[in-house]
Short mmCIF file of C-alpha atoms in Angstrom, two decimals:
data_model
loop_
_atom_site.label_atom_id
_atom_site.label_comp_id
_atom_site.label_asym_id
_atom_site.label_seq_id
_atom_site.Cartn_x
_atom_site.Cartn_y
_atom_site.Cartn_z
CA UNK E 830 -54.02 -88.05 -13.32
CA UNK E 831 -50.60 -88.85 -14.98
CA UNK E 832 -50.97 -92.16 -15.53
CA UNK E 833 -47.40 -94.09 -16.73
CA UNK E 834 -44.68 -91.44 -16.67
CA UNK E 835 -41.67 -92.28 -18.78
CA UNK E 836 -38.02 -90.49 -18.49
CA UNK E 837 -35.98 -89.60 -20.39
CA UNK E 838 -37.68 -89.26 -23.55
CA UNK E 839 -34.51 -89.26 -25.75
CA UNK E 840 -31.59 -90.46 -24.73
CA UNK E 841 -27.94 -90.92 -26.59
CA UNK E 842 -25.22 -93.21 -24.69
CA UNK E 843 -22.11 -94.48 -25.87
CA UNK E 844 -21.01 -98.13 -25.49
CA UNK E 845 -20.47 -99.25 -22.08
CA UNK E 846 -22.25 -96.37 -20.43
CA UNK E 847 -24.45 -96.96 -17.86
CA UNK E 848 -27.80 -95.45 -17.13
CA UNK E 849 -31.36 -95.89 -15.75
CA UNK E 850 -34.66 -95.03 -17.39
CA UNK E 851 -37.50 -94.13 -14.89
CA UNK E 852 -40.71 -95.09 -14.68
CA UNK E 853 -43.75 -93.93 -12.27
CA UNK E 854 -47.23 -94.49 -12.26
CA UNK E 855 -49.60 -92.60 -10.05
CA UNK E 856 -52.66 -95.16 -10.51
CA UNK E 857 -51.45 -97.81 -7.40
CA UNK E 858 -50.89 -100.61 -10.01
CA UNK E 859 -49.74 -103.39 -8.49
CA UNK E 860 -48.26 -105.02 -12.04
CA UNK E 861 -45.48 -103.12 -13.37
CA UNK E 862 -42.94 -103.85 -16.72
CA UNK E 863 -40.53 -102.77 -19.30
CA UNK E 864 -41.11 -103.51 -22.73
CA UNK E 865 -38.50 -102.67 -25.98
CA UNK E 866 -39.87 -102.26 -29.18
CA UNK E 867 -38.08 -102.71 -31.92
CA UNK E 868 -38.68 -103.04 -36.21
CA UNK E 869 -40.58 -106.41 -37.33
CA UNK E 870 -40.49 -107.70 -33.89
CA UNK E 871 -43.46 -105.87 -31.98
CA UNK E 872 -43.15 -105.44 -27.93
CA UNK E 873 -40.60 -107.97 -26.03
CA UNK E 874 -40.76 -108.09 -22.24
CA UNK E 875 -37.86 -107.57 -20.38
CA UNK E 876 -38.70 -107.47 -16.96
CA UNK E 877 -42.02 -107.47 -14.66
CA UNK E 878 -42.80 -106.69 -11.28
CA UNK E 879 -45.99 -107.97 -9.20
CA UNK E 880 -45.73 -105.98 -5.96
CA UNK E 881 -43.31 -104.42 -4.22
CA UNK E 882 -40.17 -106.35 -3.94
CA UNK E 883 -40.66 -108.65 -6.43
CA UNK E 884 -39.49 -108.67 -9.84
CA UNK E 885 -38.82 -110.82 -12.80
CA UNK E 886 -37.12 -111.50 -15.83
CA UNK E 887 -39.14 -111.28 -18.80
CA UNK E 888 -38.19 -112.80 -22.43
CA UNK E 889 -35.22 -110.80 -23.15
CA UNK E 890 -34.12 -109.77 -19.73
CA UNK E 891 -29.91 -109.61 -20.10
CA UNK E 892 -28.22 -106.32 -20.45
CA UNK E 893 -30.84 -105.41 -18.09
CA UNK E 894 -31.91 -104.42 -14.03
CA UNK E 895 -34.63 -103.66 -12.37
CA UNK E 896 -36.11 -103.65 -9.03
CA UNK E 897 -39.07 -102.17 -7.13
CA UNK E 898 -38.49 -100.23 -4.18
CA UNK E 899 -42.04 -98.44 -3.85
CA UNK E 900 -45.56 -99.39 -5.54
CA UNK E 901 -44.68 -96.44 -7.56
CA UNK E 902 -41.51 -96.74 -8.94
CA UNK E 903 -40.11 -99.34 -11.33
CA UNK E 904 -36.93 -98.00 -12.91
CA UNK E 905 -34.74 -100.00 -15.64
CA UNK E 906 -30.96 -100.02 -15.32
CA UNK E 907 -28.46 -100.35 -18.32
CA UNK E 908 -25.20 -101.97 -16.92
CA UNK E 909 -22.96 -101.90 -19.96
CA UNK E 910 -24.93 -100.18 -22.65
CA UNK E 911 -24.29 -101.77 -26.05
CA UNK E 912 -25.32 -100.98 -29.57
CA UNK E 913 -28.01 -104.13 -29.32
CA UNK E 914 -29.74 -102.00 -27.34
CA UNK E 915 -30.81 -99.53 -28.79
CA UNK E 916 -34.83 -99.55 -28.93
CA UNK E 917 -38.09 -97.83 -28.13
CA UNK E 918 -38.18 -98.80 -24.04
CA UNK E 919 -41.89 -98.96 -22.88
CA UNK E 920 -43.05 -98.95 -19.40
CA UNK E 921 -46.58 -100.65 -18.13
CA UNK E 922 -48.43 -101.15 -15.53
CA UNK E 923 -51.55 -102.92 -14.36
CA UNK E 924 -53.89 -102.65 -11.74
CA UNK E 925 -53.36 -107.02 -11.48
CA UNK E 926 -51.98 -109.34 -13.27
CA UNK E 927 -55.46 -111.41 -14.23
CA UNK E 928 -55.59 -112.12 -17.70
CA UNK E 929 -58.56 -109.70 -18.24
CA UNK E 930 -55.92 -106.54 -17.13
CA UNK E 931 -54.79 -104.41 -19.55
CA UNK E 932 -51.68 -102.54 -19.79
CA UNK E 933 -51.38 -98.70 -19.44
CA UNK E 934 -48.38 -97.42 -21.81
CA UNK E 935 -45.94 -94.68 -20.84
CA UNK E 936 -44.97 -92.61 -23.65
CA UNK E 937 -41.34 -94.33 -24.30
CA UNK E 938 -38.08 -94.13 -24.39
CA UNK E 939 -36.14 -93.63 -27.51
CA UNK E 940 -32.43 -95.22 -26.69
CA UNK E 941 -29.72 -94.84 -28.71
CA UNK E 942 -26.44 -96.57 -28.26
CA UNK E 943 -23.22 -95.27 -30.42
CA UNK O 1096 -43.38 -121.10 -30.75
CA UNK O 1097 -44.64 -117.78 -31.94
CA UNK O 1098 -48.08 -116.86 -29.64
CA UNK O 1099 -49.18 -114.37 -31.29
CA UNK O 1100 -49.23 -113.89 -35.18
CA UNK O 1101 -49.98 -110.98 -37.30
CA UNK O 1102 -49.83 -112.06 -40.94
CA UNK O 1103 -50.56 -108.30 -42.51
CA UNK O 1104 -47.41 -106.00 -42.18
CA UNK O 1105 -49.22 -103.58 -44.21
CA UNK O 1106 -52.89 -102.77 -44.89
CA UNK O 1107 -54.38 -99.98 -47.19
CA UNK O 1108 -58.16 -98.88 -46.61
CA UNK O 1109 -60.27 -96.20 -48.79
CA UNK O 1110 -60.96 -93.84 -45.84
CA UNK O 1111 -65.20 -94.32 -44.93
CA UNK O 1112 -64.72 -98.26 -45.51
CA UNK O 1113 -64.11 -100.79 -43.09
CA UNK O 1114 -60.70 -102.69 -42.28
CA UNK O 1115 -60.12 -106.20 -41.12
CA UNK O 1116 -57.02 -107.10 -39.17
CA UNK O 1117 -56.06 -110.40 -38.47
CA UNK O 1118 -54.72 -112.18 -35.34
CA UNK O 1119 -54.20 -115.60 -34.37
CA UNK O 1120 -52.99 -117.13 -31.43
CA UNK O 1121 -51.65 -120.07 -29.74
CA UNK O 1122 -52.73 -121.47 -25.77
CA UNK O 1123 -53.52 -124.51 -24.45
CA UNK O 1124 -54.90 -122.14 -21.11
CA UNK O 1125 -58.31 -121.93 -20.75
CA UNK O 1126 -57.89 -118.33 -19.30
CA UNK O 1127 -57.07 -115.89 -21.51
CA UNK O 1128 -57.48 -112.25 -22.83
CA UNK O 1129 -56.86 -110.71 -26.57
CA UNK O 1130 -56.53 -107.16 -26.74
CA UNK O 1131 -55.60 -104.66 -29.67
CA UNK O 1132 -53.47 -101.59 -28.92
CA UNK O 1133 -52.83 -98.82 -31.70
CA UNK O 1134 -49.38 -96.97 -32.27
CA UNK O 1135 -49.85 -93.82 -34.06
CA UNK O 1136 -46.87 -92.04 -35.71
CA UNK O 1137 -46.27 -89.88 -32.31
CA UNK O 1138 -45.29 -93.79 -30.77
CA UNK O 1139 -48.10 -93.95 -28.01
CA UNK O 1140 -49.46 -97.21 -26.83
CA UNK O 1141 -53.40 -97.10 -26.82
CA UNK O 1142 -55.82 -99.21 -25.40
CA UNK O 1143 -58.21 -100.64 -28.08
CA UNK O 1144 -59.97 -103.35 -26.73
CA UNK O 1145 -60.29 -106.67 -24.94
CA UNK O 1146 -62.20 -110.08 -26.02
CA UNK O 1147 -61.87 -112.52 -22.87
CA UNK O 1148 -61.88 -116.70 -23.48
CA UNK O 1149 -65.08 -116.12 -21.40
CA UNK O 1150 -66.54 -114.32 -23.20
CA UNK O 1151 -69.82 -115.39 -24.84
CA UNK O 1152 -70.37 -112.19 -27.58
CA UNK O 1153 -67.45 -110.22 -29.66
CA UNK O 1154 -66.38 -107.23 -28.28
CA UNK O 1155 -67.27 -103.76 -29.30
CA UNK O 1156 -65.87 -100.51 -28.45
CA UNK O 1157 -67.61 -97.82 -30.95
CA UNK O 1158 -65.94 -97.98 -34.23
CA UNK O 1159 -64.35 -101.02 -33.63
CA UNK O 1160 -65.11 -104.65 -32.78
CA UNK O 1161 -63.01 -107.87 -32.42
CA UNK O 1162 -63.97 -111.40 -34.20
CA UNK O 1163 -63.36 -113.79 -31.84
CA UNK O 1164 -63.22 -117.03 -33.54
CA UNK O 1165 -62.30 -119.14 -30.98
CA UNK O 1166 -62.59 -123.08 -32.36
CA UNK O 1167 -59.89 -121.00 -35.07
CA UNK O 1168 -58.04 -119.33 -32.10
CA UNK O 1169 -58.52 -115.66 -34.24
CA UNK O 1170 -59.40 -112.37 -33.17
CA UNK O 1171 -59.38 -110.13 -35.53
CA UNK O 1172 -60.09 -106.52 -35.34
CA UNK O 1173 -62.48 -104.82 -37.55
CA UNK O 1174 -62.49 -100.81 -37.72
CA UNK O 1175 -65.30 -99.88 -39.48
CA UNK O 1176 -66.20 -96.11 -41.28
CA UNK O 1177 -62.16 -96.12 -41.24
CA UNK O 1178 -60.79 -91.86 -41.34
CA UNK O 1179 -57.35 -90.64 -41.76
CA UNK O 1180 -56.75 -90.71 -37.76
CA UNK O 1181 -56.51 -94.31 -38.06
CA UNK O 1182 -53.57 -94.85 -39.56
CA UNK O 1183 -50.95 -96.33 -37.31
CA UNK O 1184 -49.59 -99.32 -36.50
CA UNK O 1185 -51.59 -101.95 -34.58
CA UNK O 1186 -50.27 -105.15 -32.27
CA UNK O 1187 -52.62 -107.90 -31.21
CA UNK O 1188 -51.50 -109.16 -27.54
CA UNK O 1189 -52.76 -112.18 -25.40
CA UNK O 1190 -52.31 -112.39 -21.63
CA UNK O 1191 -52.85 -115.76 -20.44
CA UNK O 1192 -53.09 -117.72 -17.32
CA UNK O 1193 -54.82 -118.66 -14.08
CA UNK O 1194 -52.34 -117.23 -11.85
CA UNK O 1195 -53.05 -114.41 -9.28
CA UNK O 1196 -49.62 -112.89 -10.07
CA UNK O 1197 -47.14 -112.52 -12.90
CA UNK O 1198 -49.64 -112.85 -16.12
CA UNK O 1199 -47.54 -111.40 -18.68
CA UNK O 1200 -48.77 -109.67 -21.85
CA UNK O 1201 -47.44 -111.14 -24.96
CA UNK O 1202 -47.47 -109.25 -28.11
CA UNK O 1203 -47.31 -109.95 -31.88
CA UNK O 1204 -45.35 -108.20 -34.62
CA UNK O 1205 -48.06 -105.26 -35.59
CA UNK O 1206 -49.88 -104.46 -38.83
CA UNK O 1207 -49.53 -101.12 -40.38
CA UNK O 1208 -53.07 -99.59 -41.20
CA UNK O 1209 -52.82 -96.70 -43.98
CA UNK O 1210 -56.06 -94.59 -44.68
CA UNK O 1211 -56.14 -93.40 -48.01
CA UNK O 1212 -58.52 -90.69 -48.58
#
């Protein structure tokens, strides 16, 4: 059982390079999200998902794209990478969305942005 | 308005003793779950445990248990018999709400937990 799977690891982009970090999770969550972690601020939620084909924005959601395709699936687009963004990018999912559901972690992402 | 609020950024415990780390929070929602996740250096998320609004008795999950003081809107965690696996960083998170859908998990800033041996 994988759980919350999380690529790339490591990833280097240069301003205004696009890219998409994938996320899967084997465990037919219906809750999915994408957290960033960065120093002094803890976890910040970008976007969530609560089913297939429905997704939204989260506290710090520009810069970003998502959608949800599959029950699977919820990958995280970059548009226009910029130096702001680089962060620890954590994926999470939930079987619901009740208040008494807790989040499974992916590994994370460690983005860079030159 | 911050929700959550983690007032330690850094903690040092004699390794064998126990460790209390604070958390308060903010809702007006009568629905609501605290939970504790640990970061160790390798940058995991892990599962701790979870202390519903419900709930009538603290939570325990072996070596660790969470004060809910709810009148004081706290929950802190308490590690007790600490050992040098427990230091890591550690974020107190509430997910609130009534809803069916779209509960989201809000976390605070994270306390730092050394073991000293």
């Amino acid at each position: 059982n994988a759980g919350v799977t999380q690529t790339p690891k490591f990833q280097v982009l240069k301003t205004g390079q696009s890219m998409t970090l994938q996320c899967a999770q084997d465990m037919n969550h219906e809750y999915m999200s994408w957290y960033r972690q960065d120093p002094g601020m803890g976890l910040r939620l970008i976007h969530y998902s609560v089913g297939a084909g429905i997704t939204d924005q989260g506290e710090v959601p520009n810069g970003y794209n998502v959608s949800r395709s599959t029950t699977e699936d919820f990958p995280l687009r970059l548009l226009s990478a910029a130096p702001s963004q680089t962060s620890v990018y954590f994926c999470a999912s939930s079987y619901g969305s009740s208040y008494n559901s807790p989040l499974h972690f992916g590994n994370g992402t460690r983005l860079t942005v030159t | 308005a911050q929700k959550i609020t983690q007032t330690q950024p850094g903690m040092f415990v004699q390794e064998k003793e126990a460790v209390t780390l604070d958390c308060t929070y903010d809702t007006s929602d009568p629905s609501y779950g605290l939970f504790w996740y640990k970061q160790p250096s390798s940058g995991e998320m892990i599962f701790l445990i979870y202390q519903g609004s419900y709930d009538q008795q603290n939570a325990t999950e072996g070596r660790y248990s969470l004060n809910f003081q709810k009148a004081r809107k706290s929950a802190n965690l308490v590690i007790s018999a600490s050992q040098l696996g427990d230091s890591a960083m550690y974020f107190c998170a509430m997910r609130e709400g009534d809803m069916e859908y779209g509960n989201k998990l809000v976390f605070g800033a994270g306390t730092i937990l050394r073991v000293k041996s």
